[in-house]
mmCIF file of C-alpha atoms in Angstrom:
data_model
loop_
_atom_site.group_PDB
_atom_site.id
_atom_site.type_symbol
_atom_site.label_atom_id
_atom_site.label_comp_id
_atom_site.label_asym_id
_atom_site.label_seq_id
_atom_site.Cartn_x
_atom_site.Cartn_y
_atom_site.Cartn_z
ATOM 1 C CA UNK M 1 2.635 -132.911 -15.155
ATOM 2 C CA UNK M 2 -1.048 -132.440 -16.667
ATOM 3 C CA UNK M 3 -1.284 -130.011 -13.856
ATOM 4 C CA UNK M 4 1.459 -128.056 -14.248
ATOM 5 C CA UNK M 5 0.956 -127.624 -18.093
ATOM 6 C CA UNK M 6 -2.499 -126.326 -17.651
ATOM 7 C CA UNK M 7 -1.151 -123.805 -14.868
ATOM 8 C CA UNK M 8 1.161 -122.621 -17.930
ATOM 9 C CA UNK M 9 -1.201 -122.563 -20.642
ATOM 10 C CA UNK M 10 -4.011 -120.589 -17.980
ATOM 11 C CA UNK M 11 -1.140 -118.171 -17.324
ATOM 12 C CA UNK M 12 -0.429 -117.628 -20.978
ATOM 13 C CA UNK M 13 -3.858 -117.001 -21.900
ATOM 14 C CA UNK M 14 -4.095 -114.563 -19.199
ATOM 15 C CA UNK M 15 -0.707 -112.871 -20.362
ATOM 16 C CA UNK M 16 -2.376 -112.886 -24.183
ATOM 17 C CA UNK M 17 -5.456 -111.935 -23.388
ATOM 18 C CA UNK M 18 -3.922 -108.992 -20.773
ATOM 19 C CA UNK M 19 -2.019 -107.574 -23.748
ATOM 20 C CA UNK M 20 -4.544 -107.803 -26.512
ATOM 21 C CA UNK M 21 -6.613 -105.087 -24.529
ATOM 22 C CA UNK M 22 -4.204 -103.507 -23.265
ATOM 23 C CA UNK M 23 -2.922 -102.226 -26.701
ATOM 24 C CA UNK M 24 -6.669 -101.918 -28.089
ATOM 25 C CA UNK M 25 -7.314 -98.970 -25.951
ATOM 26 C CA UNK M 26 -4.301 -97.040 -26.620
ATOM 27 C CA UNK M 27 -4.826 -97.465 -30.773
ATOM 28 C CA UNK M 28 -4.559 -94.354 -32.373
ATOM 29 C CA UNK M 29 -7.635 -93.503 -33.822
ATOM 30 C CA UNK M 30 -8.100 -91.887 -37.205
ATOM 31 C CA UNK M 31 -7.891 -88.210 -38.324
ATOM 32 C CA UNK M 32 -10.658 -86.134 -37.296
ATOM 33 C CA UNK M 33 -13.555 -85.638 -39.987
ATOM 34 C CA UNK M 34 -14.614 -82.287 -40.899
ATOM 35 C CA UNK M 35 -16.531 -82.652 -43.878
ATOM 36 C CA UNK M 36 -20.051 -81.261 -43.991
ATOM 37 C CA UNK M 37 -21.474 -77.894 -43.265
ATOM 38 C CA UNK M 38 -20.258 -75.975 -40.866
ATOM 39 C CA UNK M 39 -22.099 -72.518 -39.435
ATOM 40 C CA UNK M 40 -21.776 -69.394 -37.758
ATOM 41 C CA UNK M 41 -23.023 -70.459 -33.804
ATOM 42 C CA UNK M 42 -25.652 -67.609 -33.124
ATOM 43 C CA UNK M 43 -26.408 -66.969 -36.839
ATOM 44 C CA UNK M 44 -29.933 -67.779 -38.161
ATOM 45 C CA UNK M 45 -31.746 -66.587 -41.304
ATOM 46 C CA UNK M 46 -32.011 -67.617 -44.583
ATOM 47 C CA UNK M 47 -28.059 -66.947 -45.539
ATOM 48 C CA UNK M 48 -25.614 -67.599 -42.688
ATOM 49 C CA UNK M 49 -22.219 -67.591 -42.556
ATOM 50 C CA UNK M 50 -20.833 -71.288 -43.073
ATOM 51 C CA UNK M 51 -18.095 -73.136 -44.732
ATOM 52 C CA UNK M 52 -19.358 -76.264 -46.082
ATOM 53 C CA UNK M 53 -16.169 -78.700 -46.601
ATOM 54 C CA UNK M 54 -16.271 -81.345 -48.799
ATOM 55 C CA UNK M 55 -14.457 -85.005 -48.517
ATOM 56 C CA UNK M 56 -12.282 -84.089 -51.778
ATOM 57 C CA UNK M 57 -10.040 -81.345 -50.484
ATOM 58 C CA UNK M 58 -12.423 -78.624 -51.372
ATOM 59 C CA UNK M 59 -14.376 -76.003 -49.793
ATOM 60 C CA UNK M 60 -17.015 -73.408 -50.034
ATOM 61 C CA UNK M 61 -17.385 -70.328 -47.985
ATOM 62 C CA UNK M 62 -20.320 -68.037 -47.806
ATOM 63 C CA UNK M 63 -20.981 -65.220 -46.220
ATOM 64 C CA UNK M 64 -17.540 -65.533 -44.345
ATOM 65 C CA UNK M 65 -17.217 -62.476 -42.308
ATOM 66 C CA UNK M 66 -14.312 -59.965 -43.404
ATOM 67 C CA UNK M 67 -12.642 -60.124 -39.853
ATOM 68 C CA UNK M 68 -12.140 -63.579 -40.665
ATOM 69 C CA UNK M 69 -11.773 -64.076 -44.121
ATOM 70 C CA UNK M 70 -9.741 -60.442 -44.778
ATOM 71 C CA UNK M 71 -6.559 -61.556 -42.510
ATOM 72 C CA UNK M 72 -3.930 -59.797 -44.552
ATOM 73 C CA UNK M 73 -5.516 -56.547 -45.416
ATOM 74 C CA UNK M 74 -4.674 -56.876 -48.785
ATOM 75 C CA UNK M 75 -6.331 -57.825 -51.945
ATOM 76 C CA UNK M 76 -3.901 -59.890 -53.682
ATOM 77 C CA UNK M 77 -3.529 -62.242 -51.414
ATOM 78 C CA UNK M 78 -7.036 -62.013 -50.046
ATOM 79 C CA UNK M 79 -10.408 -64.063 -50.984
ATOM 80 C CA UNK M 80 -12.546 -62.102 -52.870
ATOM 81 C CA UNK M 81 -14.592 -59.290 -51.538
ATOM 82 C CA UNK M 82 -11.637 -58.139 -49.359
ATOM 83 C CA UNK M 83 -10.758 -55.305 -51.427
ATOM 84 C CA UNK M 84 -14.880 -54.294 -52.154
ATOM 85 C CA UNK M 85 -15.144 -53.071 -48.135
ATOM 86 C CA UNK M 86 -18.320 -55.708 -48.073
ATOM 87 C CA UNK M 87 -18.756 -56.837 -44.399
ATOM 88 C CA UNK M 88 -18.752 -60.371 -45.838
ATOM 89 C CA UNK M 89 -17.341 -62.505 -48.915
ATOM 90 C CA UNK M 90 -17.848 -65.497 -50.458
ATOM 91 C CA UNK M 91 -15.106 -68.053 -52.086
ATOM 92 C CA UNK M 92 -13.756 -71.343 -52.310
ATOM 93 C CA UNK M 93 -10.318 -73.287 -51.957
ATOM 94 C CA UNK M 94 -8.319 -76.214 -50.847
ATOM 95 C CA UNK M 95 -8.887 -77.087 -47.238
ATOM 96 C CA UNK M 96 -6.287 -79.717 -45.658
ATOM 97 C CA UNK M 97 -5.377 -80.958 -41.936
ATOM 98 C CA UNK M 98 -3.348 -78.887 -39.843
ATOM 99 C CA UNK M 99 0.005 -80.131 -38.870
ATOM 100 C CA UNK M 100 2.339 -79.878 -36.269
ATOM 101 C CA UNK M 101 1.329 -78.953 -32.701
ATOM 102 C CA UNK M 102 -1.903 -77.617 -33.470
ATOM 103 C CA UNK M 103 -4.860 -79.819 -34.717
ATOM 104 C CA UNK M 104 -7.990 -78.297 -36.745
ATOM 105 C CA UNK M 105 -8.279 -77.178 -40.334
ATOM 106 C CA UNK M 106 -6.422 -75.488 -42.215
ATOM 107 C CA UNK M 107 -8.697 -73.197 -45.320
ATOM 108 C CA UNK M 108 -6.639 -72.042 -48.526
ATOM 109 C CA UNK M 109 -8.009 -69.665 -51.223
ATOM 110 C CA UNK M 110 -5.340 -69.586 -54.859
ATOM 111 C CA UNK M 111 -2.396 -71.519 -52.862
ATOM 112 C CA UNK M 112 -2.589 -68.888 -49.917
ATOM 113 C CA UNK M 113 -3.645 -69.433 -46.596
ATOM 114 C CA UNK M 114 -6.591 -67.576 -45.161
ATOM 115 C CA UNK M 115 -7.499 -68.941 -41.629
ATOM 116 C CA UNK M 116 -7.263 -71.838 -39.342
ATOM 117 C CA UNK M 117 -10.045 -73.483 -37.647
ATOM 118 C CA UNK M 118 -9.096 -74.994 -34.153
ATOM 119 C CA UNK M 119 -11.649 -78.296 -32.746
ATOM 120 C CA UNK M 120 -13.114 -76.901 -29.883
ATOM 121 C CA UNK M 121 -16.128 -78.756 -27.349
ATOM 122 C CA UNK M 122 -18.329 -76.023 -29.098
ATOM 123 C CA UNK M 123 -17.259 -76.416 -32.894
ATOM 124 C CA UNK M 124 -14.507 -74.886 -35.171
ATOM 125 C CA UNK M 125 -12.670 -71.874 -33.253
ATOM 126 C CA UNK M 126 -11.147 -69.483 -35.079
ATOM 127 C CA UNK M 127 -9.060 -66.333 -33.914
ATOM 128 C CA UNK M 128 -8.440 -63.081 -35.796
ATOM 129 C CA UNK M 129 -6.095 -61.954 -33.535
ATOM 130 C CA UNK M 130 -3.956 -63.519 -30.378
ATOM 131 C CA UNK M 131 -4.433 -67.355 -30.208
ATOM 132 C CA UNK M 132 -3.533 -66.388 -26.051
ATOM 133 C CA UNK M 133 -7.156 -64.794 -25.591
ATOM 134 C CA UNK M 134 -9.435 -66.497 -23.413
ATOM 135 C CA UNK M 135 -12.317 -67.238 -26.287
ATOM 136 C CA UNK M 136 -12.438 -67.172 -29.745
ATOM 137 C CA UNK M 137 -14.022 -64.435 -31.845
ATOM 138 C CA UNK M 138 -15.599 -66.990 -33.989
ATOM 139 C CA UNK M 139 -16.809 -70.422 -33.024
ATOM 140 C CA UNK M 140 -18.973 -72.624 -36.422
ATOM 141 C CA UNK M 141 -21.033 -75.434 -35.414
ATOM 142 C CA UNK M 142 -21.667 -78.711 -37.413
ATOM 143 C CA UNK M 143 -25.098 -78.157 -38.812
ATOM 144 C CA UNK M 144 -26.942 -81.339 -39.062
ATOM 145 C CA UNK M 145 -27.126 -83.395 -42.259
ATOM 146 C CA UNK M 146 -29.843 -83.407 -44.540
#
């Protein structure tokens, strides 16, 4: 009988133990963390492009090419510096996850959207166009912290 019982508790151990890791690698793990500074890939200099996004909600662009930070063409629903024909403006918003189908970030400027940024191997893609073309016309990289 001693036997028997230890065969049962050895088996349900095994079962337990089988289970337990089992469901530990298929844990969902958290959102993904975008807060820091994020630049231009290919930019250097003393002022590159780069949105620097904070834990709060917030964000800062600088320097924001106006391919990418112009997307409707018109200035009141555009970041400022849209409507000024500058190559590049600088402004600030509300940044929250994407939802849906489609992970990355999603940048805001007074309640309106202004572009989404896509997790890529290389950074943060973002499109001004298509999302069906093969690369994206900008890609930011994590820059380091300090």
């Amino acid at each position: 009988m001693a036997t028997g019982l230890r065969t049962g508790l050895a088996a349900l151990v095994t079962a337990l133990c089988l289970v337990l890791t089992s469901c530990a690698g298929s844990m969902a793990s958290g959102p993904p963390d975008y807060t820091g500074t994020w630049q231009l890939a290919g930019q250097d200099g003393s002022e590159p492009a780069q949105f620097v996004v904070s834990a709060d909600g917030t964000y800062t662009a600088r320097g924001i090419p106006d391919a990418l930070a112009c997307r409707t063409r018109n200035a009141d629903t555009s970041p400022p510096g849209c409507s000024e024909g500058r190559s590049s403006s600088d402004f600030s918003g509300q940044w929250t996850l994407a939802d849906g189908s489609a992970p990355g970030i999603r940048f805001r400027f007074a309640d309106r959207f202004v572009r989404q940024g896509y997790p890529t191997d290389a950074g943060l893609a973002f499109f001004t166009g298509s999302l069906d073309v093969p690369r994206p016309d900008f890609v930011f990289v994590r820059t380091p912290a300090r």
